[in-house]
mmCIF file of C-alpha atoms and ligand atoms in Angstrom:
data_model
loop_
_atom_site.group_PDB
_atom_site.id
_atom_site.type_symbol
_atom_site.label_atom_id
_atom_site.label_comp_id
_atom_site.label_asym_id
_atom_site.label_seq_id
_atom_site.Cartn_x
_atom_site.Cartn_y
_atom_site.Cartn_z
ATOM 1 C CA MET A 1264 -0.453 18.195 -0.401
ATOM 2 C CA PHE A 1265 -3.658 16.278 0.023
ATOM 3 C CA ASP A 1266 -3.850 12.988 1.848
ATOM 4 C CA PRO A 1267 -6.438 10.883 -0.013
ATOM 5 C CA ARG A 1268 -6.759 8.437 2.872
ATOM 6 C CA ILE A 1269 -8.643 10.919 5.006
ATOM 7 C CA THR A 1270 -11.331 11.486 2.372
ATOM 8 C CA VAL A 1271 -11.788 7.839 1.596
ATOM 9 C CA LEU A 1272 -12.076 6.790 5.225
ATOM 10 C CA GLU A 1273 -15.574 8.200 5.517
ATOM 11 C CA HIS A 1274 -16.663 6.329 2.413
ATOM 12 C CA ARG A 1275 -15.215 3.089 3.742
ATOM 13 C CA LEU A 1276 -17.305 3.432 6.894
ATOM 14 C CA SER A 1277 -20.419 4.733 5.197
ATOM 15 C CA GLN A 1278 -22.298 1.451 5.553
ATOM 16 C CA VAL A 1279 -21.268 0.923 9.158
ATOM 17 C CA ASN A 1280 -24.190 1.856 11.371
ATOM 18 C CA ASN A 1281 -22.565 1.931 14.797
ATOM 19 C CA ILE A 1282 -18.970 2.241 15.939
ATOM 20 C CA PHE A 1283 -18.198 1.328 19.542
ATOM 21 C CA ALA A 1284 -14.741 1.830 21.036
ATOM 22 C CA VAL A 1285 -13.917 -0.274 24.092
ATOM 23 C CA SER A 1286 -11.518 1.862 26.067
ATOM 24 C CA SER A 1287 -10.086 2.599 29.493
ATOM 25 C CA GLY A 1288 -7.640 4.946 31.157
ATOM 26 C CA LYS A 1289 -5.743 1.897 32.407
ATOM 27 C CA GLY A 1290 -4.133 -1.179 30.969
ATOM 28 C CA GLY A 1291 -4.995 -4.761 31.775
ATOM 29 C CA VAL A 1292 -8.563 -4.117 32.868
ATOM 30 C CA GLY A 1293 -10.169 -6.457 30.313
ATOM 31 C CA LYS A 1294 -10.807 -4.242 27.285
ATOM 32 C CA SER A 1295 -9.716 -6.865 24.781
ATOM 33 C CA VAL A 1296 -11.704 -9.646 26.442
ATOM 34 C CA ILE A 1297 -14.791 -7.448 26.587
ATOM 35 C CA ALA A 1298 -14.394 -6.185 22.999
ATOM 36 C CA SER A 1299 -14.011 -9.750 21.702
ATOM 37 C CA VAL A 1300 -16.910 -11.208 23.652
ATOM 38 C CA LEU A 1301 -19.058 -8.198 22.824
ATOM 39 C CA ALA A 1302 -18.449 -8.823 19.131
ATOM 40 C CA LEU A 1303 -19.262 -12.533 19.528
ATOM 41 C CA ILE A 1304 -22.488 -11.809 21.373
ATOM 42 C CA LEU A 1305 -23.658 -9.304 18.774
ATOM 43 C CA ALA A 1306 -22.834 -11.744 15.975
ATOM 44 C CA ARG A 1307 -24.733 -14.506 17.770
ATOM 45 C CA LYS A 1308 -27.743 -12.203 17.927
ATOM 46 C CA GLY A 1309 -27.648 -12.080 14.154
ATOM 47 C CA PHE A 1310 -26.085 -8.674 13.672
ATOM 48 C CA LYS A 1311 -23.419 -7.939 11.095
ATOM 49 C CA VAL A 1312 -20.355 -7.299 13.188
ATOM 50 C CA GLY A 1313 -16.792 -6.156 12.632
ATOM 51 C CA LEU A 1314 -13.975 -6.196 15.174
ATOM 52 C CA MET A 1315 -10.862 -4.118 14.757
ATOM 53 C CA ASP A 1316 -7.867 -4.426 17.040
ATOM 54 C CA LEU A 1317 -6.395 -0.952 17.406
ATOM 55 C CA ASP A 1318 -3.746 -2.027 19.856
ATOM 56 C CA PHE A 1319 -1.017 -2.166 17.219
ATOM 57 C CA THR A 1320 1.772 -2.601 19.742
ATOM 58 C CA SER A 1321 0.161 -5.385 21.751
ATOM 59 C CA PRO A 1322 -2.681 -6.824 19.721
ATOM 60 C CA SER A 1323 -4.499 -9.577 21.598
ATOM 61 C CA THR A 1324 -8.029 -10.090 20.288
ATOM 62 C CA HIS A 1325 -6.731 -12.664 17.782
ATOM 63 C CA LEU A 1326 -5.415 -14.704 20.716
ATOM 64 C CA ILE A 1327 -8.663 -14.422 22.650
ATOM 65 C CA LEU A 1328 -10.661 -15.574 19.619
ATOM 66 C CA GLY A 1329 -8.077 -18.090 18.460
ATOM 67 C CA VAL A 1330 -7.578 -16.561 15.030
ATOM 68 C CA LYS A 1331 -4.600 -17.884 13.133
ATOM 69 C CA ASP A 1332 -3.297 -18.618 9.647
ATOM 70 C CA ILE A 1333 -5.670 -16.313 7.855
ATOM 71 C CA PHE A 1334 -5.079 -13.267 5.721
ATOM 72 C CA PRO A 1335 -7.538 -10.731 4.311
ATOM 73 C CA LYS A 1336 -8.711 -11.217 0.771
ATOM 74 C CA GLU A 1337 -7.438 -8.652 -1.696
ATOM 75 C CA LYS A 1338 -10.300 -7.288 -3.698
ATOM 76 C CA GLU A 1339 -10.241 -3.622 -4.647
ATOM 77 C CA GLY A 1340 -8.766 -3.119 -1.221
ATOM 78 C CA ILE A 1341 -8.754 -5.700 1.504
ATOM 79 C CA VAL A 1342 -11.733 -7.611 2.792
ATOM 80 C CA PRO A 1343 -11.465 -8.683 6.437
ATOM 81 C CA PRO A 1344 -11.823 -12.445 6.898
ATOM 82 C CA THR A 1345 -14.899 -13.623 8.760
ATOM 83 C CA VAL A 1346 -14.228 -15.590 11.930
ATOM 84 C CA TYR A 1347 -17.100 -16.853 14.113
ATOM 85 C CA GLY A 1348 -19.425 -14.517 12.251
ATOM 86 C CA ILE A 1349 -17.192 -11.493 12.854
ATOM 87 C CA LYS A 1350 -15.296 -9.549 10.211
ATOM 88 C CA PHE A 1351 -11.953 -9.420 11.913
ATOM 89 C CA MET A 1352 -9.174 -6.919 11.287
ATOM 90 C CA SER A 1353 -5.852 -6.762 13.085
ATOM 91 C CA ILE A 1354 -2.341 -5.509 12.433
ATOM 92 C CA VAL A 1355 -1.091 -9.065 13.076
ATOM 93 C CA TYR A 1356 -1.988 -9.924 9.484
ATOM 94 C CA PHE A 1357 0.855 -7.600 8.519
ATOM 95 C CA SER A 1358 3.231 -7.501 11.475
ATOM 96 C CA LYS A 1359 3.068 -11.311 11.762
ATOM 97 C CA ASP A 1360 3.040 -11.039 15.534
ATOM 98 C CA LYS A 1361 6.494 -9.480 15.619
ATOM 99 C CA ALA A 1362 7.219 -6.553 17.903
ATOM 100 C CA LEU A 1363 5.937 -3.304 16.466
ATOM 101 C CA SER A 1364 6.722 -0.054 18.240
ATOM 102 C CA LEU A 1365 5.160 2.936 16.586
ATOM 103 C CA ARG A 1366 5.649 6.558 17.455
ATOM 104 C CA GLY A 1367 2.750 9.005 17.147
ATOM 105 C CA GLN A 1368 2.759 9.786 13.430
ATOM 106 C CA ASP A 1369 3.531 6.192 12.549
ATOM 107 C CA PHE A 1370 0.531 5.056 14.538
ATOM 108 C CA SER A 1371 -1.690 7.549 12.731
ATOM 109 C CA ASP A 1372 -0.312 6.513 9.369
ATOM 110 C CA SER A 1373 -0.996 2.830 9.980
ATOM 111 C CA PHE A 1374 -4.441 3.652 11.322
ATOM 112 C CA LEU A 1375 -5.330 5.707 8.247
ATOM 113 C CA GLU A 1376 -3.758 3.234 5.861
ATOM 114 C CA ILE A 1377 -5.672 0.246 7.191
ATOM 115 C CA LEU A 1378 -8.960 2.101 7.311
ATOM 116 C CA ALA A 1379 -8.437 3.534 3.838
ATOM 117 C CA ILE A 1380 -8.094 0.115 2.252
ATOM 118 C CA THR A 1381 -10.402 -2.043 4.393
ATOM 119 C CA ARG A 1382 -13.775 -2.832 2.872
ATOM 120 C CA TRP A 1383 -16.092 -3.558 5.770
ATOM 121 C CA GLY A 1384 -19.198 -3.440 3.636
ATOM 122 C CA ASN A 1385 -22.453 -3.282 5.524
ATOM 123 C CA LEU A 1386 -22.111 -3.626 9.310
ATOM 124 C CA ASP A 1387 -24.527 -3.089 12.160
ATOM 125 C CA TYR A 1388 -21.690 -2.775 14.644
ATOM 126 C CA LEU A 1389 -17.982 -2.153 14.367
ATOM 127 C CA ILE A 1390 -16.215 -2.818 17.671
ATOM 128 C CA LEU A 1391 -12.814 -1.235 18.278
ATOM 129 C CA ASP A 1392 -10.445 -2.717 20.829
ATOM 130 C CA MET A 1393 -8.442 0.262 22.052
ATOM 131 C CA PRO A 1394 -4.948 0.297 23.539
ATOM 132 C CA PRO A 1395 -4.774 1.454 27.164
ATOM 133 C CA GLY A 1396 -4.820 5.094 28.119
ATOM 134 C CA ILE A 1397 -5.557 8.326 26.364
ATOM 135 C CA ASN A 1398 -3.176 8.297 23.433
ATOM 136 C CA ASP A 1399 -2.778 8.390 19.683
ATOM 137 C CA ALA A 1400 -5.465 5.779 19.130
ATOM 138 C CA THR A 1401 -7.999 7.669 21.247
ATOM 139 C CA LEU A 1402 -7.196 10.921 19.505
ATOM 140 C CA ASP A 1403 -7.325 9.420 16.018
ATOM 141 C CA VAL A 1404 -10.565 7.560 16.636
ATOM 142 C CA VAL A 1405 -12.165 10.745 17.934
ATOM 143 C CA ARG A 1406 -10.753 12.770 15.056
ATOM 144 C CA PHE A 1407 -11.495 10.453 12.159
ATOM 145 C CA MET A 1408 -14.558 8.531 13.328
ATOM 146 C CA LYS A 1409 -16.948 11.257 14.319
ATOM 147 C CA ARG A 1410 -19.784 8.857 15.088
ATOM 148 C CA VAL A 1411 -17.836 6.710 17.534
ATOM 149 C CA LYS A 1412 -19.351 5.906 20.923
ATOM 150 C CA PHE A 1413 -17.190 4.808 23.829
ATOM 151 C CA ILE A 1414 -17.681 1.934 26.232
ATOM 152 C CA ILE A 1415 -15.419 2.438 29.214
ATOM 153 C CA VAL A 1416 -13.953 -0.425 31.221
ATOM 154 C CA THR A 1417 -12.662 -0.171 34.759
ATOM 155 C CA THR A 1418 -11.852 -2.596 37.543
ATOM 156 C CA PRO A 1419 -13.174 -2.114 41.071
ATOM 157 C CA SER A 1420 -9.892 -0.388 41.900
ATOM 158 C CA LEU A 1421 -10.200 3.306 42.626
ATOM 159 C CA LEU A 1422 -6.847 3.754 40.965
ATOM 160 C CA SER A 1423 -8.274 2.379 37.770
ATOM 161 C CA PHE A 1424 -11.389 4.473 38.150
ATOM 162 C CA SER A 1425 -9.373 7.650 38.640
ATOM 163 C CA THR A 1426 -7.802 7.177 35.189
ATOM 164 C CA VAL A 1427 -11.244 6.484 33.791
ATOM 165 C CA LYS A 1428 -12.457 9.811 35.117
ATOM 166 C CA LYS A 1429 -9.711 11.572 33.175
ATOM 167 C CA LEU A 1430 -10.669 9.680 30.046
ATOM 168 C CA LEU A 1431 -14.324 10.638 30.565
ATOM 169 C CA ASP A 1432 -13.346 14.283 30.976
ATOM 170 C CA SER A 1433 -11.345 14.286 27.809
ATOM 171 C CA LEU A 1434 -14.093 12.534 25.831
ATOM 172 C CA HIS A 1435 -16.604 14.964 27.227
ATOM 173 C CA THR A 1436 -14.462 17.904 26.142
ATOM 174 C CA SER A 1437 -14.284 16.438 22.641
ATOM 175 C CA LYS A 1438 -18.089 15.976 22.676
ATOM 176 C CA VAL A 1439 -17.831 12.231 22.172
ATOM 177 C CA GLU A 1440 -20.712 10.060 23.269
ATOM 178 C CA VAL A 1441 -20.032 7.603 26.078
ATOM 179 C CA LEU A 1442 -22.409 4.645 26.285
ATOM 180 C CA GLY A 1443 -21.402 3.833 29.821
ATOM 181 C CA ILE A 1444 -19.008 2.184 32.219
ATOM 182 C CA ILE A 1445 -18.452 -1.513 32.766
ATOM 183 C CA GLU A 1446 -16.886 -2.682 36.004
ATOM 184 C CA ASN A 1447 -14.821 -5.766 35.221
ATOM 185 C CA MET A 1448 -13.106 -8.334 37.460
ATOM 186 C CA LYS A 1449 -15.531 -7.940 40.344
ATOM 187 C CA ILE A 1450 -14.692 -10.178 43.235
ATOM 188 C CA GLU A 1451 -16.995 -10.730 46.140
ATOM 189 C CA ASN A 1452 -16.759 -8.016 48.763
ATOM 190 C CA SER A 1453 -14.710 -5.806 46.522
ATOM 191 C CA SER A 1454 -15.710 -2.193 46.819
ATOM 192 C CA SER A 1455 -18.028 -0.956 44.133
ATOM 193 C CA ILE A 1456 -17.392 1.638 41.511
ATOM 194 C CA ARG A 1457 -21.112 2.009 40.881
ATOM 195 C CA GLU A 1458 -21.589 4.581 43.617
ATOM 196 C CA HIS A 1459 -18.698 6.667 42.311
ATOM 197 C CA VAL A 1460 -20.069 6.907 38.795
ATOM 198 C CA LYS A 1461 -21.743 10.239 38.208
ATOM 199 C CA GLY A 1462 -23.020 11.712 35.008
ATOM 200 C CA THR A 1463 -22.281 8.546 33.052
ATOM 201 C CA ARG A 1464 -24.356 5.420 32.780
ATOM 202 C CA PHE A 1465 -23.235 2.439 34.852
ATOM 203 C CA LEU A 1466 -23.732 -0.530 32.563
ATOM 204 C CA GLY A 1467 -23.009 -3.370 34.935
ATOM 205 C CA GLU A 1468 -20.529 -5.620 36.670
ATOM 206 C CA ILE A 1469 -18.580 -8.541 35.305
ATOM 207 C CA PRO A 1470 -17.166 -11.068 37.779
ATOM 208 C CA PHE A 1471 -13.562 -12.178 37.998
ATOM 209 C CA ASP A 1472 -13.315 -15.653 36.481
ATOM 210 C CA PRO A 1473 -10.072 -17.493 37.278
ATOM 211 C CA GLN A 1474 -10.847 -20.030 34.523
ATOM 212 C CA LEU A 1475 -11.187 -17.428 31.789
ATOM 213 C CA GLU A 1476 -7.856 -18.014 30.075
ATOM 214 C CA LYS A 1477 -8.710 -21.667 29.471
ATOM 215 C CA CYS A 1478 -11.471 -20.489 27.157
ATOM 216 C CA PHE A 1479 -9.201 -18.425 24.925
ATOM 217 C CA GLY A 1480 -9.386 -19.756 21.415
ATOM 218 C CA GLU A 1481 -12.505 -21.757 22.316
ATOM 219 C CA VAL A 1482 -15.325 -19.548 21.273
ATOM 220 C CA ARG A 1483 -18.140 -21.794 22.433
ATOM 221 C CA GLU A 1484 -16.642 -22.035 25.910
ATOM 222 C CA LEU A 1485 -15.964 -18.331 25.959
ATOM 223 C CA LEU A 1486 -19.630 -17.701 25.246
ATOM 224 C CA SER A 1487 -20.781 -19.946 28.069
ATOM 225 C CA THR A 1488 -18.847 -18.165 30.818
ATOM 226 C CA GLU A 1489 -20.493 -16.005 33.443
ATOM 227 C CA ILE A 1490 -18.578 -13.123 31.886
ATOM 228 C CA SER A 1491 -20.501 -13.620 28.650
ATOM 229 C CA ARG A 1492 -23.833 -13.934 30.419
ATOM 230 C CA LYS A 1493 -23.259 -10.655 32.232
ATOM 231 C CA LEU A 1494 -22.002 -9.019 29.093
ATOM 232 C CA GLU A 1495 -25.066 -10.156 27.200
ATOM 233 C CA LYS A 1496 -27.259 -8.232 29.660
ATOM 234 C CA ILE A 1497 -25.067 -5.207 29.139
ATOM 235 C CA VAL A 1498 -25.336 -5.586 25.365
ATOM 236 C CA ASP A 1499 -29.126 -5.636 25.648
ATOM 237 C CA LYS A 1500 -28.985 -2.475 27.710
ATOM 238 C CA ILE A 1501 -26.846 -0.769 25.110
ATOM 239 C CA ILE A 1502 -28.634 -1.807 21.966
ATOM 240 C CA TYR A 1503 -32.279 -2.014 22.981
ATOM 241 C CA GLN A 1504 -32.719 0.677 25.591
ATOM 242 C CA ASN A 1505 -30.600 3.232 23.953
ATOM 243 C CA VAL A 1506 -32.626 3.863 20.844
ATOM 244 C CA MET B 365 -5.570 -5.561 -5.950
ATOM 245 C CA HIS B 366 -5.466 -2.918 -3.275
ATOM 246 C CA GLU B 367 -4.249 -0.391 -5.875
ATOM 247 C CA TRP B 368 -7.947 -0.011 -6.707
ATOM 248 C CA ALA B 369 -8.685 1.130 -3.179
ATOM 249 C CA LEU B 370 -5.911 3.710 -3.438
ATOM 250 C CA ALA B 371 -7.153 4.874 -6.845
ATOM 251 C CA GLU B 372 -10.620 5.257 -5.411
ATOM 252 C CA ALA B 373 -9.193 7.343 -2.582
ATOM 253 C CA ILE B 374 -7.529 9.631 -5.124
ATOM 254 C CA ILE B 375 -10.761 10.027 -7.107
ATOM 255 C CA TYR B 376 -12.821 10.882 -4.002
ATOM 256 C CA THR B 377 -10.235 13.402 -2.885
ATOM 257 C CA VAL B 378 -9.825 15.126 -6.247
ATOM 258 C CA THR B 379 -13.612 15.302 -6.595
ATOM 259 C CA GLU B 380 -13.745 17.006 -3.228
ATOM 260 C CA ILE B 381 -10.953 19.410 -4.160
ATOM 261 C CA ALA B 382 -12.793 20.270 -7.397
ATOM 262 C CA GLU B 383 -15.924 21.135 -5.425
ATOM 263 C CA ARG B 384 -14.150 23.057 -2.740
ATOM 264 C CA GLU B 385 -11.955 25.084 -5.027
ATOM 265 C CA GLY B 386 -14.603 25.773 -7.631
ATOM 266 C CA PHE B 387 -13.237 23.824 -10.605
ATOM 267 C CA ARG B 388 -15.618 23.211 -13.500
ATOM 268 C CA GLU B 389 -13.306 20.645 -14.934
ATOM 269 C CA ILE B 390 -10.141 18.927 -13.767
ATOM 270 C CA LEU B 391 -7.516 18.419 -16.458
ATOM 271 C CA SER B 392 -4.430 17.239 -14.618
ATOM 272 C CA VAL B 393 -3.655 15.487 -11.374
ATOM 273 C CA ASN B 394 -0.167 14.815 -10.032
ATOM 274 C CA VAL B 395 0.075 11.951 -7.603
ATOM 275 C CA LYS B 396 3.164 10.825 -5.727
ATOM 276 C CA VAL B 397 3.389 7.395 -4.208
ATOM 277 C CA GLY B 398 6.009 6.295 -1.753
ATOM 278 C CA GLU B 399 8.320 3.530 -2.842
ATOM 279 C CA LEU B 400 7.574 1.749 0.434
ATOM 280 C CA GLN B 401 4.019 1.161 -0.749
ATOM 281 C CA GLN B 402 5.370 -0.692 -3.803
ATOM 282 C CA VAL B 403 2.326 0.319 -5.770
ATOM 283 C CA ASP B 404 1.995 -1.063 -9.259
ATOM 284 C CA LEU B 405 1.901 2.138 -11.330
ATOM 285 C CA GLU B 406 0.208 0.599 -14.356
ATOM 286 C CA THR B 407 -2.576 -0.876 -12.245
ATOM 287 C CA ILE B 408 -3.217 2.338 -10.373
ATOM 288 C CA LYS B 409 -3.239 4.385 -13.595
ATOM 289 C CA PHE B 410 -5.623 1.926 -15.213
ATOM 290 C CA ALA B 411 -7.884 2.030 -12.161
ATOM 291 C CA LEU B 412 -7.858 5.844 -12.248
ATOM 292 C CA THR B 413 -8.961 5.960 -15.880
ATOM 293 C CA GLN B 414 -11.725 3.474 -15.129
ATOM 294 C CA LEU B 415 -12.972 5.336 -12.079
ATOM 295 C CA LYS B 416 -12.849 8.976 -13.274
ATOM 296 C CA ARG B 417 -16.224 10.579 -13.805
ATOM 297 C CA GLY B 418 -18.019 13.911 -14.007
ATOM 298 C CA LYS B 419 -15.618 16.795 -13.533
ATOM 299 C CA LEU B 420 -12.714 14.370 -13.718
ATOM 300 C CA GLU B 421 -13.724 12.807 -17.021
ATOM 301 C CA LYS B 422 -10.925 14.516 -18.992
ATOM 302 C CA ALA B 423 -8.288 14.461 -16.276
ATOM 303 C CA GLU B 424 -4.800 13.163 -17.063
ATOM 304 C CA PHE B 425 -3.225 11.426 -14.114
ATOM 305 C CA LYS B 426 0.500 11.517 -13.579
ATOM 306 C CA VAL B 427 1.588 9.012 -10.965
ATOM 307 C CA GLU B 428 5.213 8.885 -9.844
ATOM 308 C CA THR B 429 7.128 6.936 -7.277
ATOM 309 C CA VAL B 430 9.226 8.729 -4.670
ATOM 310 C CA LYS B 431 12.280 6.792 -3.528
ATOM 311 C CA ALA B 432 12.104 5.742 0.103
ATOM 312 C CA LYS B 433 14.741 6.964 2.521
ATOM 313 C CA LEU B 434 14.953 5.850 6.110
ATOM 314 C CA LYS B 435 16.771 7.532 8.965
ATOM 315 C CA CYS B 436 17.812 5.888 12.205
ATOM 316 C CA ARG B 437 16.745 7.838 15.276
ATOM 317 C CA ILE B 438 19.473 6.267 17.366
ATOM 318 C CA CYS B 439 22.640 6.705 15.298
ATOM 319 C CA GLY B 440 21.480 8.999 12.507
ATOM 320 C CA GLU B 441 22.296 6.629 9.646
ATOM 321 C CA ILE B 442 20.359 7.298 6.444
ATOM 322 C CA TRP B 443 19.705 4.493 3.990
ATOM 323 C CA ASP B 444 17.599 3.539 0.979
ATOM 324 C CA PHE B 445 14.751 1.085 1.156
ATOM 325 C CA ASP B 446 15.669 -2.037 -0.772
ATOM 326 C CA LYS B 447 12.749 -4.279 -1.559
ATOM 327 C CA ASP B 448 14.989 -6.990 -2.957
ATOM 328 C CA LYS B 449 16.515 -7.602 0.458
ATOM 329 C CA LEU B 450 13.137 -8.587 1.906
ATOM 330 C CA ASP B 451 11.345 -11.851 1.524
ATOM 331 C CA GLU B 452 8.140 -11.778 -0.422
ATOM 332 C CA GLU B 453 5.765 -12.049 2.508
ATOM 333 C CA VAL B 454 7.436 -9.169 4.328
ATOM 334 C CA ALA B 455 7.456 -7.023 1.185
ATOM 335 C CA GLU B 456 3.748 -7.694 0.808
ATOM 336 C CA ALA B 457 3.008 -6.736 4.405
ATOM 337 C CA ILE B 458 4.889 -3.449 3.934
ATOM 338 C CA HIS B 459 3.019 -2.902 0.685
ATOM 339 C CA PHE B 460 -0.268 -2.863 2.631
ATOM 340 C CA VAL B 461 0.851 -1.057 5.781
ATOM 341 C CA PRO B 462 4.290 0.539 5.344
ATOM 342 C CA GLU B 463 4.730 1.137 9.092
ATOM 343 C CA VAL B 464 5.091 -2.574 9.723
ATOM 344 C CA ALA B 465 8.575 -2.026 8.276
ATOM 345 C CA HIS B 466 9.357 -1.314 11.935
ATOM 346 C CA SER B 467 8.844 -4.995 12.623
ATOM 347 C CA PHE B 468 11.151 -6.245 9.900
ATOM 348 C CA ILE B 469 13.755 -3.645 8.913
ATOM 349 C CA LYS B 470 16.727 -2.692 11.054
ATOM 350 C CA CYS B 471 19.229 0.142 10.839
ATOM 351 C CA PRO B 472 22.121 -1.242 8.766
ATOM 352 C CA LYS B 473 24.611 0.403 11.109
ATOM 353 C CA CYS B 474 23.279 -0.121 14.650
ATOM 354 C CA SER B 475 20.361 -2.571 14.159
ATOM 355 C CA ALA B 476 17.812 -0.278 15.819
ATOM 356 C CA GLN B 477 14.209 -0.414 14.657
ATOM 357 C CA ASP B 478 13.567 3.114 15.812
ATOM 358 C CA PHE B 479 13.819 4.855 12.456
ATOM 359 C CA GLU B 480 11.783 7.394 10.566
ATOM 360 C CA PHE B 481 10.649 7.532 6.987
ATOM 361 C CA MET B 482 12.300 10.661 5.628
ATOM 362 C CA GLU B 483 10.516 10.390 2.310
ATOM 363 C CA GLY B 484 8.820 7.858 0.103
ATOM 364 C CA ARG B 485 6.272 6.635 2.611
ATOM 365 C CA ARG B 486 2.989 8.201 1.722
ATOM 366 C CA MET B 487 0.813 8.631 -1.235
ATOM 367 C CA TYR B 488 -0.297 12.204 -1.758
ATOM 368 C CA ILE B 489 -1.839 14.432 -4.343
ATOM 369 C CA GLU B 490 0.797 17.002 -5.192
ATOM 370 C CA SER B 491 -1.229 19.248 -7.450
ATOM 371 C CA VAL B 492 -4.473 19.522 -9.335
ATOM 372 C CA GLY B 493 -5.071 21.672 -12.419
ATOM 373 C CA GLY B 494 -8.147 22.523 -14.434
ATOM 374 C CA ILE B 495 -10.661 25.137 -15.538
ATOM 375 C CA ARG B 496 -12.507 27.197 -12.970
HETATM 376 N N1 ATP C 413 -13.486 -10.934 34.145
HETATM 377 C C1 ATP C 413 -12.247 -11.453 34.134
HETATM 378 N N2 ATP C 413 -11.933 -12.484 34.951
HETATM 379 C C2 ATP C 413 -10.697 -12.997 34.962
HETATM 380 N N3 ATP C 413 -9.687 -12.576 34.202
HETATM 381 C C3 ATP C 413 -9.936 -11.553 33.371
HETATM 382 C C4 ATP C 413 -11.224 -10.936 33.284
HETATM 383 N N4 ATP C 413 -11.164 -9.954 32.361
HETATM 384 C C5 ATP C 413 -9.918 -9.953 31.887
HETATM 385 N N5 ATP C 413 -9.159 -10.916 32.482
HETATM 386 C C6 ATP C 413 -7.744 -11.212 32.282
HETATM 387 O O1 ATP C 413 -7.005 -10.034 32.537
HETATM 388 C C7 ATP C 413 -5.945 -9.871 31.641
HETATM 389 C C8 ATP C 413 -6.105 -8.570 30.901
HETATM 390 O O2 ATP C 413 -7.241 -8.649 30.051
HETATM 391 P P1 ATP C 413 -7.260 -7.896 28.661
HETATM 392 O O3 ATP C 413 -6.071 -8.239 27.880
HETATM 393 O O4 ATP C 413 -8.581 -8.078 28.046
HETATM 394 O O5 ATP C 413 -7.119 -6.407 29.221
HETATM 395 P P2 ATP C 413 -6.833 -5.091 28.396
HETATM 396 O O6 ATP C 413 -7.497 -4.008 29.143
HETATM 397 O O7 ATP C 413 -7.207 -5.287 26.989
HETATM 398 O O8 ATP C 413 -5.255 -4.981 28.516
HETATM 399 P P3 ATP C 413 -4.296 -3.988 27.696
HETATM 400 O O9 ATP C 413 -4.452 -2.678 28.371
HETATM 401 O O10 ATP C 413 -2.955 -4.570 27.849
HETATM 402 O O11 ATP C 413 -4.788 -3.965 26.292
HETATM 403 C C9 ATP C 413 -5.979 -11.073 30.725
HETATM 404 O O12 ATP C 413 -5.050 -12.002 31.183
HETATM 405 C C10 ATP C 413 -7.390 -11.597 30.859
HETATM 406 O O13 ATP C 413 -7.438 -12.975 30.710
HETATM 407 MG MG1 MG C 414 -6.053 -5.025 25.217
HETATM 408 ZN ZN1 ZN C 415 21.226 3.202 13.671
#
């Protein structure tokens, strides 16, 4: 019994130059915000960018970007719609924002199915918004996307960082490249994770912005926040100094 | 039509099998598709004949649907997938990503959405024959 989806997946991603997974050991640390803004910043720089929401149970990048009432075009597969210069793919096109609880194999099957039929075409960067923790999505991304590089998000909390360390260990064991760690939701005087980071690149800090949620769905406002300015510096670090 | 994407996946995979298992020529390919995917058999067969090349040039493709059976993990009820009970948009969503059935279908006995696909979910290549 051969599963044709696994063979075709590689072909579907053959014109994608870089795959970055935005991940964390913990939930609620800002992965989806960072993945979305990261994609916007790269698109604004003129790169060809794709964003895929891999949080099938609680997808949220479509809410951050304000994507609604669109559906992929069907053309020898499905072509992700372009929103704000980003080719955007999410399970919400199919689950219609209804609850979707998937057990392990069902997650893998949806993951393979979507990737087997999605025609990304030529992309400089494909950004993956990962669900929290080390789980099916992490394992499948590592297993089926050999070239993936991880961007790890933590908050200043040592609790959050302790889960990140486990994630780093497991990625290291699987020989997956980690681009670095972003410390999100910095507030003044909060302790710093920077000094605890060893053996992995510290990419920078992003401040806590109590006004952030007002910018959801307003891409121009989202891009003019301090969060975006800080993230832009981080993007430059990743794409220009890492060659 | 996303049947073309599936056909392409079959062609890539059979080509790889032919290489790996030392076939000079592939003559027959048996493909099963799950009913949940609601694949249009004529379209997929047409796509396969258009896409076959090289070692697959002479291959005959047999594509068959496997009836979908669902089993509730809560109460154990087993039931058949019935496309006609779904509205068109939902059927289409399941056609693309069968697992989203978990968002729309409930166990007919206890209403749980925690069910498994016993059969008729996936597309797979059952067998490949040819000359070595
Ligand atoms: N720098 C920030 N300043 C203020 N609020 C933030 C910041 N980053 C994220 N948030 C808020 O924190 C919450 C969690 O963010 P987000 O959904 O991006 O996290 P996540 O890690 O993707 O969560 P999950 O693990 O559930 O996927 C959101 O309400 C978001 O608006
Ligand atoms: Mg998230
Ligand atoms: Zn039941």
